[in-house]
mmCIF file of C-alpha atoms in Angstrom:
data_model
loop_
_atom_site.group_PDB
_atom_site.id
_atom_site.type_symbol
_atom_site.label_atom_id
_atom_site.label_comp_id
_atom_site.label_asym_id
_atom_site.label_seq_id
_atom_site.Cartn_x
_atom_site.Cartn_y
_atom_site.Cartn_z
ATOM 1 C CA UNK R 1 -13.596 21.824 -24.609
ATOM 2 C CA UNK R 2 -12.918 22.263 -28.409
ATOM 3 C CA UNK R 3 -16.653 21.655 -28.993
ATOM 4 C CA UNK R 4 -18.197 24.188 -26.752
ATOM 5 C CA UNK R 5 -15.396 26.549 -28.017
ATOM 6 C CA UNK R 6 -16.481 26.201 -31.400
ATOM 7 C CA UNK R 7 -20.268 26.249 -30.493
ATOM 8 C CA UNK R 8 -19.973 29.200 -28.314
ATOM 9 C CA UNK R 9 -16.889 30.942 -28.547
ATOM 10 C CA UNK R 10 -16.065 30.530 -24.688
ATOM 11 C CA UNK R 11 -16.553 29.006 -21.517
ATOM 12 C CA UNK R 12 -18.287 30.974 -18.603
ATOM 13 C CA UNK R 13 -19.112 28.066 -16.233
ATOM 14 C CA UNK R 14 -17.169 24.536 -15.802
ATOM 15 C CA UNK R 15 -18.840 22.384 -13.639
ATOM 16 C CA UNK R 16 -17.492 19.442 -12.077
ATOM 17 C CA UNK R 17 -20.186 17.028 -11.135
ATOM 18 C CA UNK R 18 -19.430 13.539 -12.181
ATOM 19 C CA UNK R 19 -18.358 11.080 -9.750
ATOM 20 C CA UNK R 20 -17.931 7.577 -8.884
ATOM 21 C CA UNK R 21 -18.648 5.899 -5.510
ATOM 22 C CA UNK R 22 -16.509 2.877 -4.737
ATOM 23 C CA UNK R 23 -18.849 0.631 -2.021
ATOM 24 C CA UNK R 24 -15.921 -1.971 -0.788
ATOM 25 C CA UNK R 25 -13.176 -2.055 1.673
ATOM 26 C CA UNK R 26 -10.005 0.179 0.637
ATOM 27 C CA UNK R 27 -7.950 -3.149 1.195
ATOM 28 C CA UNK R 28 -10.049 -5.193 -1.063
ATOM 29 C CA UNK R 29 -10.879 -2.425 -3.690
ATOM 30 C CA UNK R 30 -9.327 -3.414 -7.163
ATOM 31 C CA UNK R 31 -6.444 -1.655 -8.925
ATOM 32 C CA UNK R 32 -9.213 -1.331 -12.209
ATOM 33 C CA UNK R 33 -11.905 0.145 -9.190
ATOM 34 C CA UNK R 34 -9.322 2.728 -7.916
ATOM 35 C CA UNK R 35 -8.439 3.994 -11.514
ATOM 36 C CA UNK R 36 -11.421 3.919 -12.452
ATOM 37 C CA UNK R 37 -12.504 6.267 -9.068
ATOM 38 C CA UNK R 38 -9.267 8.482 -9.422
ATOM 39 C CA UNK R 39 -9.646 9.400 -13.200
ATOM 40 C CA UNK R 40 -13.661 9.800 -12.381
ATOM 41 C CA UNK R 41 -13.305 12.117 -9.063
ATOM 42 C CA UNK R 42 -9.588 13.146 -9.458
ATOM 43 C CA UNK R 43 -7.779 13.577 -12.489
ATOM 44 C CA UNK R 44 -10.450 14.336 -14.716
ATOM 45 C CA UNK R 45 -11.878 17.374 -13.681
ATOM 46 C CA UNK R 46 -7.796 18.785 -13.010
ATOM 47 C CA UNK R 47 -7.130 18.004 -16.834
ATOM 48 C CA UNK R 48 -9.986 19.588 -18.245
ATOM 49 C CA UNK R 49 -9.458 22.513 -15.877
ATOM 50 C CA UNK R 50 -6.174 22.949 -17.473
ATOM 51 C CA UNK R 51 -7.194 22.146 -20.875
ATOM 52 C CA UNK R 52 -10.049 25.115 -20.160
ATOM 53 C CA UNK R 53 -7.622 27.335 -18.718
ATOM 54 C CA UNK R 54 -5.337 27.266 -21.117
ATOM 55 C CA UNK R 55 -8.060 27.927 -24.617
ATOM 56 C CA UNK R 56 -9.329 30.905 -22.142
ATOM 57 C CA UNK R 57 -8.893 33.755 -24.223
ATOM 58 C CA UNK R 58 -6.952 36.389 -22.536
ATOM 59 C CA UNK R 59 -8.615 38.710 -20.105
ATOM 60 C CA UNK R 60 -11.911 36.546 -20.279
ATOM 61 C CA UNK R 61 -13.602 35.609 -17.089
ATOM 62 C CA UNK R 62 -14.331 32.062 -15.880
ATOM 63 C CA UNK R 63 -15.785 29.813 -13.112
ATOM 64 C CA UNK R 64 -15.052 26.604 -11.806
ATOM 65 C CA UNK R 65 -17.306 24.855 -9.521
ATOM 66 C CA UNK R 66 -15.917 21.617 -8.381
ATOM 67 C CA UNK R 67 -18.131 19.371 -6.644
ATOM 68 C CA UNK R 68 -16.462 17.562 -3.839
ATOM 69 C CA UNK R 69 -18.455 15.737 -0.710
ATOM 70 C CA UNK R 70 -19.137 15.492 2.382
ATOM 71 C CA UNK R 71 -16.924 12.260 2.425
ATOM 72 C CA UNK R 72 -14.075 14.405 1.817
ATOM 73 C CA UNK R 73 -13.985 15.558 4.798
ATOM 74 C CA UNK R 74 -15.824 12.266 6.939
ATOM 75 C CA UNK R 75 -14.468 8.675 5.513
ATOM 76 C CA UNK R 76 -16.467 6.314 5.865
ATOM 77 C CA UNK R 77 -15.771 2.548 6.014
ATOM 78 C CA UNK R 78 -15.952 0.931 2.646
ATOM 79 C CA UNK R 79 -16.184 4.399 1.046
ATOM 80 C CA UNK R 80 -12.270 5.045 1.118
ATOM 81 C CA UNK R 81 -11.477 5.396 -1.924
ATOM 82 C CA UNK R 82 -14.184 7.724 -2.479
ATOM 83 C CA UNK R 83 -13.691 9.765 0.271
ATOM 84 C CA UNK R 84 -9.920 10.047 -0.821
ATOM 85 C CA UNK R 85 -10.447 11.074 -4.758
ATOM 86 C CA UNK R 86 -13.151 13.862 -3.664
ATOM 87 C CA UNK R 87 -10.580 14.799 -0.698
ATOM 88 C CA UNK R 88 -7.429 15.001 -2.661
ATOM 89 C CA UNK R 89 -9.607 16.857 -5.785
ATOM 90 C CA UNK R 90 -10.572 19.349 -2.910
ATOM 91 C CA UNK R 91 -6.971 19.969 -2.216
ATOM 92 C CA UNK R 92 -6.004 20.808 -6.141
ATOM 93 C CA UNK R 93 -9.022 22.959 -6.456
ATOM 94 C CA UNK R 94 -8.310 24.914 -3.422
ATOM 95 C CA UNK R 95 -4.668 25.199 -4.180
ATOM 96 C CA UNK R 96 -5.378 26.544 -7.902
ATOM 97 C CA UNK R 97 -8.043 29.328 -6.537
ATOM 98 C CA UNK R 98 -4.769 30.307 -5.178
ATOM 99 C CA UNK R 99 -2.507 29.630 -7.729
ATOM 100 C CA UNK R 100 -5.041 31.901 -10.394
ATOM 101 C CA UNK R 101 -5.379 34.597 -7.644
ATOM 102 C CA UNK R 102 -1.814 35.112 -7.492
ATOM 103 C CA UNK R 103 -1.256 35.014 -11.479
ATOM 104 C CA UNK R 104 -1.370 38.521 -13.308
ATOM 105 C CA UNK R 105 -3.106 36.946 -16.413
ATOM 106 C CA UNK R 106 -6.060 35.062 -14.073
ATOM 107 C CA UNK R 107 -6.353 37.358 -10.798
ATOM 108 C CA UNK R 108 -10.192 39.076 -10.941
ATOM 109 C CA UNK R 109 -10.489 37.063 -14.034
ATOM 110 C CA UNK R 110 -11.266 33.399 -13.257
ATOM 111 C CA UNK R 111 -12.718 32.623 -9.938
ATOM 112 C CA UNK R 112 -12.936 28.608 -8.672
ATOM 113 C CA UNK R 113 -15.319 27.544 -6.057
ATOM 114 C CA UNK R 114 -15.690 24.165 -4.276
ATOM 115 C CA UNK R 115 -19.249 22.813 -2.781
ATOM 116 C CA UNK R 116 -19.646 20.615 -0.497
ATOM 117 C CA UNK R 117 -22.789 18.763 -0.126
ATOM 118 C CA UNK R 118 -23.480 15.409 1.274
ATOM 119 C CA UNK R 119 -25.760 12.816 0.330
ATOM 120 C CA UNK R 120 -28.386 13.883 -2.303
ATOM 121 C CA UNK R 121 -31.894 12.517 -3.221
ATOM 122 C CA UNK R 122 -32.158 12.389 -6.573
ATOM 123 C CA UNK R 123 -34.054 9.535 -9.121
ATOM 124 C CA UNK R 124 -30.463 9.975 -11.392
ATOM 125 C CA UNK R 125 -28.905 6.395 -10.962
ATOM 126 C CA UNK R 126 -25.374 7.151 -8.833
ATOM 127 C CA UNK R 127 -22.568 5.370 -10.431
ATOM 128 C CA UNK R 128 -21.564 3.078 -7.638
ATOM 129 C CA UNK R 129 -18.895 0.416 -8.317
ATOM 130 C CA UNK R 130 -19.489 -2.741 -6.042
ATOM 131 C CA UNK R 131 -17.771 -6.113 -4.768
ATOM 132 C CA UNK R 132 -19.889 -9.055 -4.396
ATOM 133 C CA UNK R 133 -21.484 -9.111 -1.013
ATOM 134 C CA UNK R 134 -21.464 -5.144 -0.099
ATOM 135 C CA UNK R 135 -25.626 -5.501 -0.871
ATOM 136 C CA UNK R 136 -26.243 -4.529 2.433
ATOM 137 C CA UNK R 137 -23.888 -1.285 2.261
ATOM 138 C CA UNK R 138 -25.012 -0.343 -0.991
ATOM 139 C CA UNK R 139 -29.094 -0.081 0.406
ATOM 140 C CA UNK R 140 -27.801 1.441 3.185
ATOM 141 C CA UNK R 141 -26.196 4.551 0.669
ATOM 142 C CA UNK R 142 -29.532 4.029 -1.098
ATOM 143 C CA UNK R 143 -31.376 4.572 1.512
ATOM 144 C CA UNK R 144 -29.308 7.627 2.965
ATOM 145 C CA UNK R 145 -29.958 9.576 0.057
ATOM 146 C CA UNK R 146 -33.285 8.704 -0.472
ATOM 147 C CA UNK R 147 -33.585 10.276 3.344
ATOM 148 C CA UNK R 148 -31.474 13.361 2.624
ATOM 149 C CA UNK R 149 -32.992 16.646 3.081
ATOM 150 C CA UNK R 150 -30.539 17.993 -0.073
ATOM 151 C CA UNK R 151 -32.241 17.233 -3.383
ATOM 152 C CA UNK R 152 -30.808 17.627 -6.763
ATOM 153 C CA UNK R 153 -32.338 20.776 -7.485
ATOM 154 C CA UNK R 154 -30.953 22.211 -4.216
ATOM 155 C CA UNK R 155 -27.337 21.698 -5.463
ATOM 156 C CA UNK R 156 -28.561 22.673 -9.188
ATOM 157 C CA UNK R 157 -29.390 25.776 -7.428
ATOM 158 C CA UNK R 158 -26.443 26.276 -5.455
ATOM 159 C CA UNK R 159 -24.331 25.670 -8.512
ATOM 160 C CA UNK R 160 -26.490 28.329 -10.426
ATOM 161 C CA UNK R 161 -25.962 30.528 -7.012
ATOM 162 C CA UNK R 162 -22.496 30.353 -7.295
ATOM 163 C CA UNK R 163 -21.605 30.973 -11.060
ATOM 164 C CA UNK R 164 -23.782 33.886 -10.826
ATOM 165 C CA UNK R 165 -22.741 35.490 -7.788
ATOM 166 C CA UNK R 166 -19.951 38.889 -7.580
ATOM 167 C CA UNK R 167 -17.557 36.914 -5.145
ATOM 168 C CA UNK R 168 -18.191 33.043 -5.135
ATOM 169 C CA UNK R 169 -17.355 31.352 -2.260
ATOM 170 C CA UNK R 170 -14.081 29.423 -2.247
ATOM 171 C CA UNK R 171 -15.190 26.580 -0.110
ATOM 172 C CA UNK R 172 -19.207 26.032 1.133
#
């Protein structure tokens, strides 16, 4: 945050698109996996939210686009932990468009959206964390996204859509 303050003088746009897909059984996923997952899909994006929010200079506007998933919403097996970072990030992001609506020094100022899209081609390598034997469900995921009709650019240009547009959706 500091460093794009200091390059640019403010933030228009934060964009939450990293993520990490956990391919093993919630009862078998690590306590290292899970942290890893929950700072990744969960935690991360609230702090720096925060951390943005707060070195917003007063009266300027901002956006928030938080990236969630389709497996927020549909868990699938050995994607639990997944599915439950990207759900319960949902949740804070929907309670804080709220939460900035209803404050005198955010309302009409800063304006958070959450997208929703499921599997995505793309050639980017997905960072996918892996027990020994879930081959067969990893090349399945592979294979899902290579067969997705949503390509990177599509959500590029949704996310571009958004920021840009007079009343962002809250949830799409």
């Amino acid at each position: 945050i500091q460093v794009v303050l200091e390059r640019f003088g403010r933030i228009d746009v934060l964009v939450h698109n990293a993520g990490l897909t956990v391919v093993r059984s919630a009862f078998h996923t690590t306590a290292v996996e899970i942290s890893r997952s929950v700072a990744t899909n969960f935690s991360g994006p609230i702090l720096l939210t925060q951390e943005a929010l707060s070195r917003r200079a007063l009266g300027a506007s901002m956006r928030v686009i938080y990236l969630s998933s389709l497996g927020a919403v549909v868990a699938k097996e050995k994607a639990g932990v997944y599915s439950g970072t990207k759900a319960a990030g949902e949740q804070v992001f929907l309670a804080l468009a709220d939460e900035v609506r209803n404050r005198p020094d955010t309302r009409g100022k800063v304006d958070i959206s959450v997208l929703r899209p499921g599997f995505v081609r793309s050639d980017y390598p997905v960072q996918i964390s892996a027990g020994a034997g879930e081959e067969a469900s990893v090349a399945a995921m592979d294979q899902l996204r290579s067969l997705s009709p949503t390509s990177s650019e599509d959500v590029v240009r949704e996310v571009m859509r958004v920021s840009l547009a007079e009343n962002p959706p809250l949830l799409k």
